[in-house]
């Protein structure tokens, strides 16, 4: 017997007991009092019994409704628990997927570095056998091997950047002083291509919070790539400080050189893919230099672009002068 049936039986017994009690009292008192007095004295007893039954019935109705509400709440809680379990399962699967993707990406970058090392070793072996060849053939092979060694070095640098084994350490540097020292080294390289380097309208002071090794590495890659692609020209470097809408106080470095004009397809891929340009049997293309330089610029919280100028190639590099980051760590040059 359930609680509902038990309550129903108790209600019936209560009603029968009350009826018997009222009947007994009425029977025993009927002959002792006048009819009117007897009826008036018995009426409150009857009314109290009716009200008690009505109250009991209303309580039973409210109890039934409370039980139904409890069932609905319990079912809703169970549904929410199922959703929570599902969300936890999805979160675990997403975390596992992120771990797999991260491991896969790291394995890819490690493989990239290993392939670059293997390529560099193979080029060294080729160089050891060119001495027995004809001078023209030896020079051709040596030129192409040097191009492949630059490609290998860029691959290794790109792998280290993606693995984030090297991050810039930002300190205050005198950018103009550092740039003038760099230009001296670039000018020596430019003489082999009859390329002069000219710094246009620098400001008197230009402090920059950055990593000097990274700045050297970044700009040297870009400058040497531009020099290799051109001959008997002038490389102009223009620098201004300004307030950028996104970066705040920023440094705008514009490099332009007259000479070779890149095609639309070359410009489209020069920042993302290996670009080879062969002229007179020599590899003069930038390879991955602009790809690595662009990634370094991004890690310095700036941006880089390569466009076709009026009579040659133009490179724009924008760097924040005082970037705010959460992880300023020591780094080494690529």
CSV table of C-alpha atoms in Angstrom, one decimal:
chain,number,residue,atom,x,y,z
A,1,UNK,CA,0.0,0.0,0.0
A,2,UNK,CA,1.4,3.4,-1.0
A,3,UNK,CA,1.2,6.6,0.8
A,4,UNK,CA,-1.7,7.9,-1.3
A,5,UNK,CA,-3.9,4.8,-0.6
A,6,UNK,CA,-3.0,4.9,3.1
A,7,UNK,CA,-4.0,8.6,3.3
A,8,UNK,CA,-7.2,7.8,1.5
A,9,UNK,CA,-8.1,5.0,4.0
A,10,UNK,CA,-7.3,7.2,7.0
A,11,UNK,CA,-9.5,9.9,5.6
A,12,UNK,CA,-12.5,7.5,5.2
A,13,UNK,CA,-12.0,6.2,8.8
A,14,UNK,CA,-11.8,9.7,10.1
A,15,UNK,CA,-15.1,10.6,8.4
A,16,UNK,CA,-16.8,7.5,9.6
A,17,UNK,CA,-15.6,8.0,13.2
A,18,UNK,CA,-16.7,11.6,13.1
A,19,UNK,CA,-20.2,10.7,11.8
A,20,UNK,CA,-20.6,8.0,14.5
A,21,UNK,CA,-19.4,10.5,17.2
A,22,UNK,CA,-21.8,13.2,16.0
A,23,UNK,CA,-24.7,10.7,15.7
A,24,UNK,CA,-24.0,9.3,19.2
A,25,UNK,CA,-23.9,12.8,20.8
A,26,UNK,CA,-27.0,13.9,18.9
A,27,UNK,CA,-28.9,10.8,20.0
A,28,UNK,CA,-27.9,11.0,23.6
A,29,UNK,CA,-28.7,14.8,23.9
A,30,UNK,CA,-31.9,14.9,21.8
A,31,UNK,CA,-34.2,13.9,24.6
A,32,UNK,CA,-32.7,16.2,27.2
A,33,UNK,CA,-32.8,19.6,25.3
A,34,UNK,CA,-35.4,21.3,23.3
A,35,UNK,CA,-35.1,20.8,19.6
A,36,UNK,CA,-33.9,24.3,18.8
A,37,UNK,CA,-31.3,24.3,21.5
A,38,UNK,CA,-30.2,20.8,20.4
A,39,UNK,CA,-29.9,21.9,16.8
A,40,UNK,CA,-27.9,25.1,17.6
A,41,UNK,CA,-25.5,23.2,19.8
A,42,UNK,CA,-25.0,20.4,17.3
A,43,UNK,CA,-24.5,22.8,14.2
A,44,UNK,CA,-21.0,24.0,15.2
A,45,UNK,CA,-19.9,20.5,15.6
A,46,UNK,CA,-21.1,19.6,12.2
A,47,UNK,CA,-19.6,22.7,10.6
A,48,UNK,CA,-16.2,22.2,12.3
A,49,UNK,CA,-16.2,18.6,10.9
A,50,UNK,CA,-17.0,19.8,7.4
A,51,UNK,CA,-14.3,22.5,7.5
A,52,UNK,CA,-11.8,20.0,8.8
A,53,UNK,CA,-12.6,17.7,5.9
A,54,UNK,CA,-12.3,20.6,3.4
A,55,UNK,CA,-9.0,21.6,5.0
A,56,UNK,CA,-7.7,18.0,4.8
A,57,UNK,CA,-8.8,17.7,1.2
A,58,UNK,CA,-7.1,21.0,0.3
A,59,UNK,CA,-3.9,19.9,2.0
A,60,UNK,CA,-4.0,16.6,0.0
A,61,UNK,CA,-4.4,18.6,-3.2
A,62,UNK,CA,-1.5,20.9,-2.4
A,63,UNK,CA,0.6,17.9,-1.3
A,64,UNK,CA,-0.1,16.2,-4.7
A,65,UNK,CA,0.9,19.4,-6.5
A,66,UNK,CA,4.1,19.7,-4.5
A,67,UNK,CA,4.9,16.1,-5.4
A,68,UNK,CA,4.4,16.9,-9.0
A,69,UNK,CA,6.5,20.0,-8.8
A,70,UNK,CA,9.2,18.0,-7.0
A,71,UNK,CA,9.1,15.4,-9.8
A,72,UNK,CA,9.4,18.2,-12.5
A,73,UNK,CA,12.3,19.8,-10.6
A,74,UNK,CA,14.1,16.4,-10.2
A,75,UNK,CA,13.7,15.7,-13.9
A,76,UNK,CA,15.0,19.2,-14.8
A,77,UNK,CA,18.0,18.6,-12.5
A,78,UNK,CA,18.7,15.3,-14.1
A,79,UNK,CA,18.6,17.0,-17.6
A,80,UNK,CA,21.0,19.7,-16.4
A,81,UNK,CA,23.3,17.0,-15.0
A,82,UNK,CA,23.3,15.3,-18.3
A,83,UNK,CA,24.2,18.5,-20.1
A,84,UNK,CA,27.0,19.2,-17.6
A,85,UNK,CA,28.3,15.7,-18.2
A,86,UNK,CA,28.2,16.3,-21.9
A,87,UNK,CA,30.0,19.6,-21.6
A,88,UNK,CA,32.7,18.0,-19.4
A,89,UNK,CA,33.1,15.3,-22.0
A,90,UNK,CA,33.3,17.8,-24.8
A,91,UNK,CA,35.9,19.8,-22.8
A,92,UNK,CA,38.0,16.7,-22.2
A,93,UNK,CA,37.9,15.9,-25.9
A,94,UNK,CA,38.7,19.5,-26.9
A,95,UNK,CA,41.7,19.5,-24.5
A,96,UNK,CA,42.9,16.2,-25.9
A,97,UNK,CA,42.5,17.5,-29.5
A,98,UNK,CA,44.5,20.6,-28.6
A,99,UNK,CA,47.2,18.5,-27.1
A,100,UNK,CA,47.3,16.3,-30.2
A,101,UNK,CA,47.4,19.4,-32.5
A,102,UNK,CA,50.2,21.0,-30.4
A,103,UNK,CA,52.3,17.9,-30.4
A,104,UNK,CA,51.7,17.5,-34.2
A,105,UNK,CA,52.8,21.1,-34.7
A,106,UNK,CA,55.9,20.7,-32.6
A,107,UNK,CA,56.8,17.5,-34.4
A,108,UNK,CA,56.4,19.4,-37.7
A,109,UNK,CA,58.7,22.2,-36.5
A,110,UNK,CA,61.3,19.7,-35.2
A,111,UNK,CA,61.1,17.8,-38.5
A,112,UNK,CA,61.6,21.1,-40.4
A,113,UNK,CA,64.7,21.9,-38.3
A,114,UNK,CA,66.1,18.4,-38.9
A,115,UNK,CA,65.5,18.6,-42.7
A,116,UNK,CA,67.2,22.0,-42.7
A,117,UNK,CA,70.2,20.5,-41.0
A,118,UNK,CA,70.3,17.6,-43.4
A,119,UNK,CA,70.1,20.0,-46.3
A,120,UNK,CA,73.0,22.1,-45.0
A,121,UNK,CA,75.1,19.0,-44.4
A,122,UNK,CA,74.4,17.8,-48.0
A,123,UNK,CA,75.4,21.2,-49.4
A,124,UNK,CA,78.7,21.0,-47.4
A,125,UNK,CA,79.4,17.6,-49.0
A,126,UNK,CA,78.7,19.0,-52.5
A,127,UNK,CA,81.2,21.9,-51.9
A,128,UNK,CA,83.9,19.4,-51.1
A,129,UNK,CA,83.7,17.9,-54.6
A,130,UNK,CA,83.5,21.0,-56.8
A,131,UNK,CA,87.3,21.7,-56.7
A,132,UNK,CA,87.9,19.0,-59.4
A,133,UNK,CA,85.4,20.6,-61.9
A,134,UNK,CA,85.9,23.2,-64.6
A,135,UNK,CA,86.0,26.7,-63.1
A,136,UNK,CA,82.7,27.8,-64.7
A,137,UNK,CA,80.9,24.7,-63.6
A,138,UNK,CA,82.4,24.9,-60.1
A,139,UNK,CA,81.4,28.6,-59.7
A,140,UNK,CA,77.8,27.7,-60.9
A,141,UNK,CA,77.5,24.9,-58.4
A,142,UNK,CA,79.1,27.0,-55.7
A,143,UNK,CA,76.6,29.8,-56.3
A,144,UNK,CA,73.6,27.4,-56.1
A,145,UNK,CA,74.9,25.7,-53.1
A,146,UNK,CA,75.3,29.0,-51.3
A,147,UNK,CA,71.7,29.7,-52.1
A,148,UNK,CA,70.6,26.4,-50.7
A,149,UNK,CA,72.7,27.0,-47.5
A,150,UNK,CA,70.9,30.3,-47.1
A,151,UNK,CA,67.6,28.5,-47.5
A,152,UNK,CA,68.7,25.9,-44.9
A,153,UNK,CA,69.6,28.7,-42.4
A,154,UNK,CA,66.2,30.3,-43.0
A,155,UNK,CA,64.4,27.0,-42.4
A,156,UNK,CA,66.3,26.5,-39.1
A,157,UNK,CA,65.5,30.1,-38.1
A,158,UNK,CA,61.8,29.7,-38.9
A,159,UNK,CA,61.6,26.4,-37.0
A,160,UNK,CA,63.1,28.0,-33.9
A,161,UNK,CA,60.7,30.9,-34.2
A,162,UNK,CA,57.7,28.6,-34.4
A,163,UNK,CA,58.9,26.5,-31.5
A,164,UNK,CA,59.3,29.8,-29.6
A,165,UNK,CA,62.6,28.5,-28.2
A,166,UNK,CA,63.9,32.1,-28.6
A,167,UNK,CA,61.9,35.1,-27.6
A,168,UNK,CA,63.0,38.8,-27.6
A,169,UNK,CA,64.3,40.5,-24.4
A,170,UNK,CA,63.2,44.1,-24.5
A,171,UNK,CA,65.6,46.8,-23.2
A,172,UNK,CA,65.9,50.4,-24.1
A,173,UNK,CA,68.3,50.9,-27.1
A,174,UNK,CA,69.4,53.9,-29.1
A,175,UNK,CA,68.0,52.8,-32.4
A,176,UNK,CA,69.8,55.4,-34.6
A,177,UNK,CA,73.2,54.7,-33.1
A,178,UNK,CA,72.6,50.9,-33.6
A,179,UNK,CA,71.3,51.5,-37.1
A,180,UNK,CA,74.4,53.5,-38.2
A,181,UNK,CA,76.6,50.6,-36.9
A,182,UNK,CA,74.5,48.1,-38.9
A,183,UNK,CA,74.7,50.2,-42.1
A,184,UNK,CA,78.5,50.0,-42.0
A,185,UNK,CA,78.3,46.2,-42.2
A,186,UNK,CA,75.6,46.3,-44.9
A,187,UNK,CA,77.6,48.7,-47.0
A,188,UNK,CA,80.4,46.1,-47.2
A,189,UNK,CA,78.0,43.6,-48.4
A,190,UNK,CA,76.4,46.1,-50.8
A,191,UNK,CA,79.8,46.8,-52.5
A,192,UNK,CA,79.7,43.3,-54.1
A,193,UNK,CA,76.5,44.3,-55.9
A,194,UNK,CA,77.4,48.0,-56.4
A,195,UNK,CA,74.6,49.0,-54.1
A,196,UNK,CA,74.9,52.1,-51.9
A,197,UNK,CA,72.9,52.5,-48.7
A,198,UNK,CA,71.5,55.9,-47.7
A,199,UNK,CA,69.7,56.8,-44.5
A,200,UNK,CA,67.1,59.6,-45.2
A,201,UNK,CA,66.1,62.2,-42.6
A,202,UNK,CA,66.6,60.4,-39.3
A,203,UNK,CA,65.4,62.1,-36.1
A,204,UNK,CA,68.0,63.3,-33.6
A,205,UNK,CA,66.8,60.8,-31.0
A,206,UNK,CA,64.8,57.6,-31.4
A,207,UNK,CA,64.7,55.4,-28.3
A,208,UNK,CA,63.3,51.9,-28.8
A,209,UNK,CA,62.5,49.2,-26.3
A,210,UNK,CA,63.4,46.0,-28.1
A,211,UNK,CA,66.0,43.3,-28.5
A,212,UNK,CA,69.0,44.6,-30.4
A,213,UNK,CA,70.0,41.1,-31.7
A,214,UNK,CA,66.5,40.6,-33.1
A,215,UNK,CA,66.5,44.1,-34.7
A,216,UNK,CA,69.9,43.3,-36.3
A,217,UNK,CA,68.7,39.9,-37.5
A,218,UNK,CA,65.4,41.2,-38.8
A,219,UNK,CA,66.8,44.2,-40.7
A,220,UNK,CA,69.9,42.4,-42.0
A,221,UNK,CA,67.7,39.7,-43.6
A,222,UNK,CA,65.6,42.3,-45.4
A,223,UNK,CA,68.6,44.5,-46.5
A,224,UNK,CA,70.7,41.6,-47.8
A,225,UNK,CA,67.7,40.1,-49.6
A,226,UNK,CA,67.1,43.5,-51.3
A,227,UNK,CA,70.7,43.9,-52.2
A,228,UNK,CA,71.0,40.3,-53.7
A,229,UNK,CA,68.0,41.0,-56.0
A,230,UNK,CA,69.5,44.2,-57.4
A,231,UNK,CA,72.7,45.6,-58.9
A,232,UNK,CA,74.2,49.0,-59.3
A,233,UNK,CA,71.5,50.8,-57.3
A,234,UNK,CA,70.8,52.7,-54.0
A,235,UNK,CA,69.0,51.3,-51.0
A,236,UNK,CA,67.2,54.1,-49.2
A,237,UNK,CA,66.1,53.7,-45.6
A,238,UNK,CA,63.6,56.2,-44.2
A,239,UNK,CA,62.6,56.2,-40.6
A,240,UNK,CA,60.0,58.2,-38.7
A,241,UNK,CA,58.3,57.9,-35.3
A,242,UNK,CA,54.6,58.3,-35.2
A,243,UNK,CA,51.5,57.3,-33.3
A,244,UNK,CA,49.8,54.2,-34.7
A,245,UNK,CA,46.1,53.6,-34.1
A,246,UNK,CA,46.7,50.0,-32.9
A,247,UNK,CA,50.4,50.0,-31.7
A,248,UNK,CA,50.5,53.4,-30.1
A,249,UNK,CA,54.0,55.0,-30.2
A,250,UNK,CA,55.6,53.2,-33.2
A,251,UNK,CA,58.6,53.2,-35.5
A,252,UNK,CA,58.0,53.2,-39.2
A,253,UNK,CA,61.0,51.8,-41.3
A,254,UNK,CA,60.7,52.2,-45.0
A,255,UNK,CA,63.3,50.5,-47.3
A,256,UNK,CA,63.2,51.1,-51.0
A,257,UNK,CA,65.5,50.2,-53.8
A,258,UNK,CA,65.3,50.9,-57.5
A,259,UNK,CA,65.9,48.1,-59.9
A,260,UNK,CA,64.1,44.7,-60.1
A,261,UNK,CA,60.4,44.8,-60.3
A,262,UNK,CA,58.6,41.8,-58.8
A,263,UNK,CA,55.5,40.3,-60.4
A,264,UNK,CA,52.1,40.3,-58.8
A,265,UNK,CA,52.5,36.5,-58.1
A,266,UNK,CA,55.9,37.0,-56.5
A,267,UNK,CA,54.6,39.8,-54.3
A,268,UNK,CA,51.7,37.7,-53.2
A,269,UNK,CA,53.9,34.8,-52.0
A,270,UNK,CA,57.0,36.6,-50.9
A,271,UNK,CA,55.9,36.8,-47.2
A,272,UNK,CA,54.6,33.3,-47.0
A,273,UNK,CA,56.6,31.0,-49.3
A,274,UNK,CA,60.1,30.3,-50.6
A,275,UNK,CA,60.8,32.6,-53.6
A,276,UNK,CA,63.6,31.6,-56.0
A,277,UNK,CA,64.9,34.0,-58.7
A,278,UNK,CA,67.7,32.7,-60.9
A,279,UNK,CA,69.6,35.1,-63.1
A,280,UNK,CA,72.7,34.2,-65.2
A,281,UNK,CA,72.8,30.9,-63.5
A,282,UNK,CA,72.9,32.5,-60.0
A,283,UNK,CA,70.3,32.3,-57.3
A,284,UNK,CA,69.6,35.9,-56.3
A,285,UNK,CA,66.1,35.4,-54.9
A,286,UNK,CA,65.1,36.2,-51.2
A,287,UNK,CA,64.4,32.6,-50.5
A,288,UNK,CA,62.7,32.6,-47.0
A,289,UNK,CA,64.3,35.8,-45.8
A,290,UNK,CA,61.1,37.8,-45.9
A,291,UNK,CA,59.1,34.9,-44.4
A,292,UNK,CA,61.4,34.8,-41.4
A,293,UNK,CA,61.6,38.6,-41.1
A,294,UNK,CA,57.8,38.8,-41.1
A,295,UNK,CA,57.5,36.2,-38.4
A,296,UNK,CA,60.1,38.1,-36.3
A,297,UNK,CA,58.2,41.3,-36.8
A,298,UNK,CA,55.0,39.6,-35.5
A,299,UNK,CA,56.8,38.3,-32.4
A,300,UNK,CA,58.0,41.9,-31.8
A,301,UNK,CA,54.3,42.9,-32.0
A,302,UNK,CA,54.7,44.8,-35.3
A,303,UNK,CA,53.9,44.1,-38.9
A,304,UNK,CA,55.6,44.0,-42.2
A,305,UNK,CA,54.6,44.4,-45.9
A,306,UNK,CA,56.4,44.2,-49.3
A,307,UNK,CA,55.0,46.2,-52.2
A,308,UNK,CA,56.1,47.3,-55.7
A,309,UNK,CA,57.3,50.9,-55.7
A,310,UNK,CA,57.5,53.3,-58.7
A,311,UNK,CA,60.7,51.7,-59.9
A,312,UNK,CA,61.6,48.9,-57.6
A,313,UNK,CA,60.8,47.0,-54.4
A,314,UNK,CA,59.6,48.7,-51.2
A,315,UNK,CA,59.5,47.1,-47.7
A,316,UNK,CA,57.6,48.6,-44.8
A,317,UNK,CA,58.3,47.5,-41.2
A,318,UNK,CA,56.3,49.0,-38.3
A,319,UNK,CA,57.4,48.2,-34.7
A,320,UNK,CA,56.0,49.5,-31.4
A,321,UNK,CA,58.5,51.6,-29.6
A,322,UNK,CA,57.5,50.4,-26.2
A,323,UNK,CA,55.5,47.2,-26.5
A,324,UNK,CA,53.7,45.8,-23.4
A,325,UNK,CA,53.9,42.0,-23.2
A,326,UNK,CA,53.5,39.4,-20.4
A,327,UNK,CA,56.5,37.4,-21.3
A,328,UNK,CA,59.7,39.2,-21.8
A,329,UNK,CA,62.4,36.6,-21.9
A,330,UNK,CA,66.0,36.4,-22.9
A,331,UNK,CA,66.7,35.2,-26.5
A,332,UNK,CA,69.5,34.5,-28.8
A,333,UNK,CA,70.0,35.5,-32.4
A,334,UNK,CA,69.0,33.1,-35.1
